[in-house]
Amino acid sequence: MATKQRGRPRSFDRETALEQALRQFWEHGYEATSVADLTREMGIGAPSLYAAFGDKRTLFEEVLVRYASSYGAFGGRALAEEPTARGAMERILREAVDSFTEPGLPHGCLVIHAATNCTTPEVEQTLREQRNANVATFAARIQQGIDAGEIAAGVDAGDLARYVGAVFQGLSQQSRDGATRENLQVVVDLAMRAWPEA
């Protein structure tokens, strides 16, 4: 025997609402985005938001997962598909430029921008851990390159990974400050000139 669902059925598309929340957090950051901003952008009332997504922080955590699997997925593809560490890091930076300057989308990286002026310790910690995990992933791939002899043996994988991470974060901020795709591709050119070959 089928059981009846209690309450009124949802009158909005959850995936569309989640995408709208993602854009709001991406454009304004975590702290500057209020529940009122979210409900207005998502076209739902606060009770519907809480029922569908939980509180603001829980919604943001879901947004981060969605962002990583969509707009931010280029990094994982580069790491999986490029045969060399240099190729993977360069592709990540070049595709970051494309992503960060895509017309019709907020500029920069959501994970980097959302941390601006963040005063919620749990969110700040989540974002820090995600950025540090990215650098650790870079370091592991760079270490593979060192072990394979494509990068000089004396190079510290962690140091080089932090360099790539710093360039990545700088590209994000520069794109928000108005740098064009062409401007930022030149930055990547300059950054890759410093790459330590074997």
PDB file of C-alpha atoms in Angstrom:
ATOM      1  CA  MET A   1       0.000   0.000   0.000  1.00  0.00           C
ATOM      2  CA  ALA A   2       1.433   3.374  -1.036  1.00  0.00           C
ATOM      3  CA  THR A   3       1.878   5.992   1.667  1.00  0.00           C
ATOM      4  CA  LYS A   4       0.823   9.547   1.067  1.00  0.00           C
ATOM      5  CA  GLN A   5       3.492  12.239   1.150  1.00  0.00           C
ATOM      6  CA  ARG A   6       2.780  14.761   3.868  1.00  0.00           C
ATOM      7  CA  GLY A   7       2.595  18.459   3.190  1.00  0.00           C
ATOM      8  CA  ARG A   8       2.388  20.242  -0.105  1.00  0.00           C
ATOM      9  CA  PRO A   9       4.568  18.996  -2.953  1.00  0.00           C
ATOM     10  CA  ARG A  10       7.578  21.117  -3.825  1.00  0.00           C
ATOM     11  CA  SER A  11       6.637  23.810  -6.308  1.00  0.00           C
ATOM     12  CA  PHE A  12      10.158  24.482  -7.575  1.00  0.00           C
ATOM     13  CA  ASP A  13      12.901  22.603  -9.374  1.00  0.00           C
ATOM     14  CA  ARG A  14      15.566  21.724  -6.824  1.00  0.00           C
ATOM     15  CA  GLU A  15      18.428  21.557  -9.335  1.00  0.00           C
ATOM     16  CA  THR A  16      17.572  24.964 -10.790  1.00  0.00           C
ATOM     17  CA  ALA A  17      17.330  26.448  -7.304  1.00  0.00           C
ATOM     18  CA  LEU A  18      20.698  24.930  -6.367  1.00  0.00           C
ATOM     19  CA  GLU A  19      22.302  26.432  -9.473  1.00  0.00           C
ATOM     20  CA  GLN A  20      20.852  29.841  -8.604  1.00  0.00           C
ATOM     21  CA  ALA A  21      22.256  29.551  -5.073  1.00  0.00           C
ATOM     22  CA  LEU A  22      25.632  28.581  -6.516  1.00  0.00           C
ATOM     23  CA  ARG A  23      25.704  31.686  -8.713  1.00  0.00           C
ATOM     24  CA  GLN A  24      24.749  33.886  -5.738  1.00  0.00           C
ATOM     25  CA  PHE A  25      27.535  32.517  -3.513  1.00  0.00           C
ATOM     26  CA  TRP A  26      29.997  32.641  -6.421  1.00  0.00           C
ATOM     27  CA  GLU A  27      29.235  36.277  -7.166  1.00  0.00           C
ATOM     28  CA  HIS A  28      29.029  37.617  -3.614  1.00  0.00           C
ATOM     29  CA  GLY A  29      30.907  35.166  -1.400  1.00  0.00           C
ATOM     30  CA  TYR A  30      29.554  33.246   1.569  1.00  0.00           C
ATOM     31  CA  GLU A  31      29.317  35.962   4.204  1.00  0.00           C
ATOM     32  CA  ALA A  32      27.814  38.659   1.981  1.00  0.00           C
ATOM     33  CA  THR A  33      25.067  36.333   0.727  1.00  0.00           C
ATOM     34  CA  SER A  34      22.064  36.418   3.046  1.00  0.00           C
ATOM     35  CA  VAL A  35      19.189  33.966   3.265  1.00  0.00           C
ATOM     36  CA  ALA A  36      16.986  36.773   1.893  1.00  0.00           C
ATOM     37  CA  ASP A  37      19.346  37.091  -1.126  1.00  0.00           C
ATOM     38  CA  LEU A  38      19.156  33.344  -1.673  1.00  0.00           C
ATOM     39  CA  THR A  39      15.383  33.065  -1.444  1.00  0.00           C
ATOM     40  CA  ARG A  40      14.939  36.038  -3.777  1.00  0.00           C
ATOM     41  CA  GLU A  41      17.361  34.600  -6.340  1.00  0.00           C
ATOM     42  CA  MET A  42      15.978  31.079  -6.017  1.00  0.00           C
ATOM     43  CA  GLY A  43      12.370  32.270  -6.166  1.00  0.00           C
ATOM     44  CA  ILE A  44      11.342  30.394  -3.012  1.00  0.00           C
ATOM     45  CA  GLY A  45      10.423  31.281   0.549  1.00  0.00           C
ATOM     46  CA  ALA A  46      12.691  30.695   3.521  1.00  0.00           C
ATOM     47  CA  PRO A  47      10.615  27.699   4.744  1.00  0.00           C
ATOM     48  CA  SER A  48      11.082  26.014   1.350  1.00  0.00           C
ATOM     49  CA  LEU A  49      14.817  26.705   1.414  1.00  0.00           C
ATOM     50  CA  TYR A  50      15.176  25.192   4.887  1.00  0.00           C
ATOM     51  CA  ALA A  51      13.003  22.205   3.983  1.00  0.00           C
ATOM     52  CA  ALA A  52      14.890  21.463   0.756  1.00  0.00           C
ATOM     53  CA  PHE A  53      18.448  22.378   1.676  1.00  0.00           C
ATOM     54  CA  GLY A  54      18.741  22.879   5.432  1.00  0.00           C
ATOM     55  CA  ASP A  55      20.373  26.057   6.700  1.00  0.00           C
ATOM     56  CA  LYS A  56      22.611  28.435   4.750  1.00  0.00           C
ATOM     57  CA  ARG A  57      25.811  26.564   5.649  1.00  0.00           C
ATOM     58  CA  THR A  58      24.367  23.193   4.620  1.00  0.00           C
ATOM     59  CA  LEU A  59      23.205  24.712   1.335  1.00  0.00           C
ATOM     60  CA  PHE A  60      26.680  26.153   0.769  1.00  0.00           C
ATOM     61  CA  GLU A  61      28.295  22.758   1.360  1.00  0.00           C
ATOM     62  CA  GLU A  62      26.022  21.283  -1.322  1.00  0.00           C
ATOM     63  CA  VAL A  63      26.913  24.195  -3.614  1.00  0.00           C
ATOM     64  CA  LEU A  64      30.628  23.404  -3.160  1.00  0.00           C
ATOM     65  CA  VAL A  65      30.057  19.800  -4.220  1.00  0.00           C
ATOM     66  CA  ARG A  66      28.099  20.925  -7.281  1.00  0.00           C
ATOM     67  CA  TYR A  67      30.760  23.498  -8.198  1.00  0.00           C
ATOM     68  CA  ALA A  68      33.567  20.928  -7.914  1.00  0.00           C
ATOM     69  CA  SER A  69      31.733  18.490 -10.185  1.00  0.00           C
ATOM     70  CA  SER A  70      30.816  21.090 -12.801  1.00  0.00           C
ATOM     71  CA  TYR A  71      32.601  24.440 -13.147  1.00  0.00           C
ATOM     72  CA  GLY A  72      35.645  23.293 -11.184  1.00  0.00           C
ATOM     73  CA  ALA A  73      35.990  19.839 -12.723  1.00  0.00           C
ATOM     74  CA  PHE A  74      38.634  20.913 -15.259  1.00  0.00           C
ATOM     75  CA  GLY A  75      41.423  20.353 -12.723  1.00  0.00           C
ATOM     76  CA  GLY A  76      40.630  16.703 -12.170  1.00  0.00           C
ATOM     77  CA  ARG A  77      40.354  16.104 -15.912  1.00  0.00           C
ATOM     78  CA  ALA A  78      43.769  17.695 -16.524  1.00  0.00           C
ATOM     79  CA  LEU A  79      45.383  15.594 -13.803  1.00  0.00           C
ATOM     80  CA  ALA A  80      43.844  12.410 -15.194  1.00  0.00           C
ATOM     81  CA  GLU A  81      44.464  13.070 -18.879  1.00  0.00           C
ATOM     82  CA  GLU A  82      47.821  14.836 -19.186  1.00  0.00           C
ATOM     83  CA  PRO A  83      50.840  12.518 -19.398  1.00  0.00           C
ATOM     84  CA  THR A  84      53.267  14.888 -17.644  1.00  0.00           C
ATOM     85  CA  ALA A  85      53.110  16.933 -14.461  1.00  0.00           C
ATOM     86  CA  ARG A  86      54.054  20.055 -16.400  1.00  0.00           C
ATOM     87  CA  GLY A  87      51.309  19.426 -18.928  1.00  0.00           C
ATOM     88  CA  ALA A  88      48.764  18.873 -16.167  1.00  0.00           C
ATOM     89  CA  MET A  89      49.715  22.028 -14.245  1.00  0.00           C
ATOM     90  CA  GLU A  90      49.787  24.190 -17.370  1.00  0.00           C
ATOM     91  CA  ARG A  91      46.438  22.860 -18.529  1.00  0.00           C
ATOM     92  CA  ILE A  92      44.921  23.527 -15.083  1.00  0.00           C
ATOM     93  CA  LEU A  93      46.112  27.139 -15.191  1.00  0.00           C
ATOM     94  CA  ARG A  94      45.003  27.720 -18.794  1.00  0.00           C
ATOM     95  CA  GLU A  95      41.591  26.184 -18.245  1.00  0.00           C
ATOM     96  CA  ALA A  96      41.262  28.158 -15.013  1.00  0.00           C
ATOM     97  CA  VAL A  97      41.719  31.326 -17.061  1.00  0.00           C
ATOM     98  CA  ASP A  98      38.957  30.200 -19.429  1.00  0.00           C
ATOM     99  CA  SER A  99      36.660  29.320 -16.531  1.00  0.00           C
ATOM    100  CA  PHE A 100      37.402  32.468 -14.537  1.00  0.00           C
ATOM    101  CA  THR A 101      36.618  34.737 -17.491  1.00  0.00           C
ATOM    102  CA  GLU A 102      33.660  32.850 -18.998  1.00  0.00           C
ATOM    103  CA  PRO A 103      31.032  35.340 -20.210  1.00  0.00           C
ATOM    104  CA  GLY A 104      27.753  35.057 -18.332  1.00  0.00           C
ATOM    105  CA  LEU A 105      29.335  33.557 -15.211  1.00  0.00           C
ATOM    106  CA  PRO A 106      30.771  35.241 -12.109  1.00  0.00           C
ATOM    107  CA  HIS A 107      34.498  35.756 -12.525  1.00  0.00           C
ATOM    108  CA  GLY A 108      37.101  33.899 -10.518  1.00  0.00           C
ATOM    109  CA  CYS A 109      36.860  30.747  -8.429  1.00  0.00           C
ATOM    110  CA  LEU A 110      33.957  30.244  -6.038  1.00  0.00           C
ATOM    111  CA  VAL A 111      36.157  28.451  -3.474  1.00  0.00           C
ATOM    112  CA  ILE A 112      38.625  31.342  -3.401  1.00  0.00           C
ATOM    113  CA  HIS A 113      36.121  34.183  -3.576  1.00  0.00           C
ATOM    114  CA  ALA A 114      33.707  32.706  -1.026  1.00  0.00           C
ATOM    115  CA  ALA A 115      36.453  32.936   1.609  1.00  0.00           C
ATOM    116  CA  THR A 116      36.726  36.723   1.270  1.00  0.00           C
ATOM    117  CA  ASN A 117      35.717  38.360   4.551  1.00  0.00           C
ATOM    118  CA  CYS A 118      34.337  35.037   5.789  1.00  0.00           C
ATOM    119  CA  THR A 119      33.762  35.160   9.546  1.00  0.00           C
ATOM    120  CA  THR A 120      32.055  31.793   9.940  1.00  0.00           C
ATOM    121  CA  PRO A 121      34.825  29.523  11.284  1.00  0.00           C
ATOM    122  CA  GLU A 122      33.341  26.266   9.979  1.00  0.00           C
ATOM    123  CA  VAL A 123      32.961  27.625   6.446  1.00  0.00           C
ATOM    124  CA  GLU A 124      36.392  29.246   6.548  1.00  0.00           C
ATOM    125  CA  GLN A 125      37.873  25.902   7.621  1.00  0.00           C
ATOM    126  CA  THR A 126      36.015  23.986   4.892  1.00  0.00           C
ATOM    127  CA  LEU A 127      37.299  26.357   2.203  1.00  0.00           C
ATOM    128  CA  ARG A 128      40.862  26.273   3.588  1.00  0.00           C
ATOM    129  CA  GLU A 129      40.816  22.485   3.636  1.00  0.00           C
ATOM    130  CA  GLN A 130      39.594  22.385   0.036  1.00  0.00           C
ATOM    131  CA  ARG A 131      42.338  24.765  -1.147  1.00  0.00           C
ATOM    132  CA  ASN A 132      44.981  22.813   0.789  1.00  0.00           C
ATOM    133  CA  ALA A 133      43.672  19.538  -0.647  1.00  0.00           C
ATOM    134  CA  ASN A 134      44.075  20.972  -4.149  1.00  0.00           C
ATOM    135  CA  VAL A 135      47.690  21.914  -3.424  1.00  0.00           C
ATOM    136  CA  ALA A 136      48.330  18.452  -1.959  1.00  0.00           C
ATOM    137  CA  THR A 137      46.917  16.902  -5.138  1.00  0.00           C
ATOM    138  CA  PHE A 138      49.208  19.116  -7.228  1.00  0.00           C
ATOM    139  CA  ALA A 139      52.166  18.057  -5.057  1.00  0.00           C
ATOM    140  CA  ALA A 140      51.403  14.363  -5.526  1.00  0.00           C
ATOM    141  CA  ARG A 141      51.275  14.774  -9.319  1.00  0.00           C
ATOM    142  CA  ILE A 142      54.465  16.837  -9.317  1.00  0.00           C
ATOM    143  CA  GLN A 143      56.194  14.178  -7.190  1.00  0.00           C
ATOM    144  CA  GLN A 144      55.246  11.622  -9.847  1.00  0.00           C
ATOM    145  CA  GLY A 145      56.961  13.891 -12.380  1.00  0.00           C
ATOM    146  CA  ILE A 146      60.082  14.102 -10.222  1.00  0.00           C
ATOM    147  CA  ASP A 147      60.115  10.317  -9.770  1.00  0.00           C
ATOM    148  CA  ALA A 148      59.719   9.856 -13.548  1.00  0.00           C
ATOM    149  CA  GLY A 149      62.695  12.154 -14.227  1.00  0.00           C
ATOM    150  CA  GLU A 150      60.731  14.856 -16.052  1.00  0.00           C
ATOM    151  CA  ILE A 151      61.452  17.383 -13.265  1.00  0.00           C
ATOM    152  CA  ALA A 152      64.853  17.924 -11.657  1.00  0.00           C
ATOM    153  CA  ALA A 153      65.419  15.624  -8.678  1.00  0.00           C
ATOM    154  CA  GLY A 154      66.260  18.508  -6.332  1.00  0.00           C
ATOM    155  CA  VAL A 155      62.863  20.195  -6.727  1.00  0.00           C
ATOM    156  CA  ASP A 156      60.560  20.102  -3.713  1.00  0.00           C
ATOM    157  CA  ALA A 157      57.138  18.937  -4.905  1.00  0.00           C
ATOM    158  CA  GLY A 158      55.338  20.814  -2.117  1.00  0.00           C
ATOM    159  CA  ASP A 159      57.059  24.102  -2.930  1.00  0.00           C
ATOM    160  CA  LEU A 160      56.275  23.816  -6.635  1.00  0.00           C
ATOM    161  CA  ALA A 161      52.658  22.866  -5.864  1.00  0.00           C
ATOM    162  CA  ARG A 162      52.285  25.951  -3.638  1.00  0.00           C
ATOM    163  CA  TYR A 163      53.668  28.046  -6.497  1.00  0.00           C
ATOM    164  CA  VAL A 164      51.031  26.653  -8.871  1.00  0.00           C
ATOM    165  CA  GLY A 165      48.370  27.212  -6.194  1.00  0.00           C
ATOM    166  CA  ALA A 166      49.494  30.819  -5.707  1.00  0.00           C
ATOM    167  CA  VAL A 167      49.318  31.487  -9.461  1.00  0.00           C
ATOM    168  CA  PHE A 168      45.876  29.844  -9.587  1.00  0.00           C
ATOM    169  CA  GLN A 169      44.578  31.997  -6.725  1.00  0.00           C
ATOM    170  CA  GLY A 170      46.103  35.101  -8.285  1.00  0.00           C
ATOM    171  CA  LEU A 171      44.390  34.374 -11.595  1.00  0.00           C
ATOM    172  CA  SER A 172      41.078  34.152  -9.760  1.00  0.00           C
ATOM    173  CA  GLN A 173      41.511  37.510  -8.049  1.00  0.00           C
ATOM    174  CA  GLN A 174      42.870  39.228 -11.153  1.00  0.00           C
ATOM    175  CA  SER A 175      39.860  38.050 -13.171  1.00  0.00           C
ATOM    176  CA  ARG A 176      37.539  39.583 -10.580  1.00  0.00           C
ATOM    177  CA  ASP A 177      39.555  42.795 -10.788  1.00  0.00           C
ATOM    178  CA  GLY A 178      38.923  43.047 -14.524  1.00  0.00           C
ATOM    179  CA  ALA A 179      41.900  41.309 -16.150  1.00  0.00           C
ATOM    180  CA  THR A 180      40.941  39.860 -19.527  1.00  0.00           C
ATOM    181  CA  ARG A 181      41.425  36.292 -20.721  1.00  0.00           C
ATOM    182  CA  GLU A 182      44.325  37.500 -22.855  1.00  0.00           C
ATOM    183  CA  ASN A 183      45.948  39.282 -19.885  1.00  0.00           C
ATOM    184  CA  LEU A 184      45.722  36.150 -17.780  1.00  0.00           C
ATOM    185  CA  GLN A 185      47.025  33.789 -20.472  1.00  0.00           C
ATOM    186  CA  VAL A 186      50.162  35.962 -20.546  1.00  0.00           C
ATOM    187  CA  VAL A 187      50.466  35.443 -16.778  1.00  0.00           C
ATOM    188  CA  VAL A 188      50.318  31.676 -17.363  1.00  0.00           C
ATOM    189  CA  ASP A 189      53.006  32.000 -20.071  1.00  0.00           C
ATOM    190  CA  LEU A 190      55.262  33.785 -17.579  1.00  0.00           C
ATOM    191  CA  ALA A 191      54.492  31.321 -14.799  1.00  0.00           C
ATOM    192  CA  MET A 192      55.369  28.321 -16.948  1.00  0.00           C
ATOM    193  CA  ARG A 193      58.712  29.850 -17.919  1.00  0.00           C
ATOM    194  CA  ALA A 194      59.720  29.241 -14.299  1.00  0.00           C
ATOM    195  CA  TRP A 195      58.889  25.537 -14.515  1.00  0.00           C
ATOM    196  CA  PRO A 196      61.967  23.461 -13.535  1.00  0.00           C
ATOM    197  CA  GLU A 197      62.709  21.025 -16.331  1.00  0.00           C
ATOM    198  CA  ALA A 198      64.843  17.936 -15.771  1.00  0.00           C
TER     199      ALA A 198
END
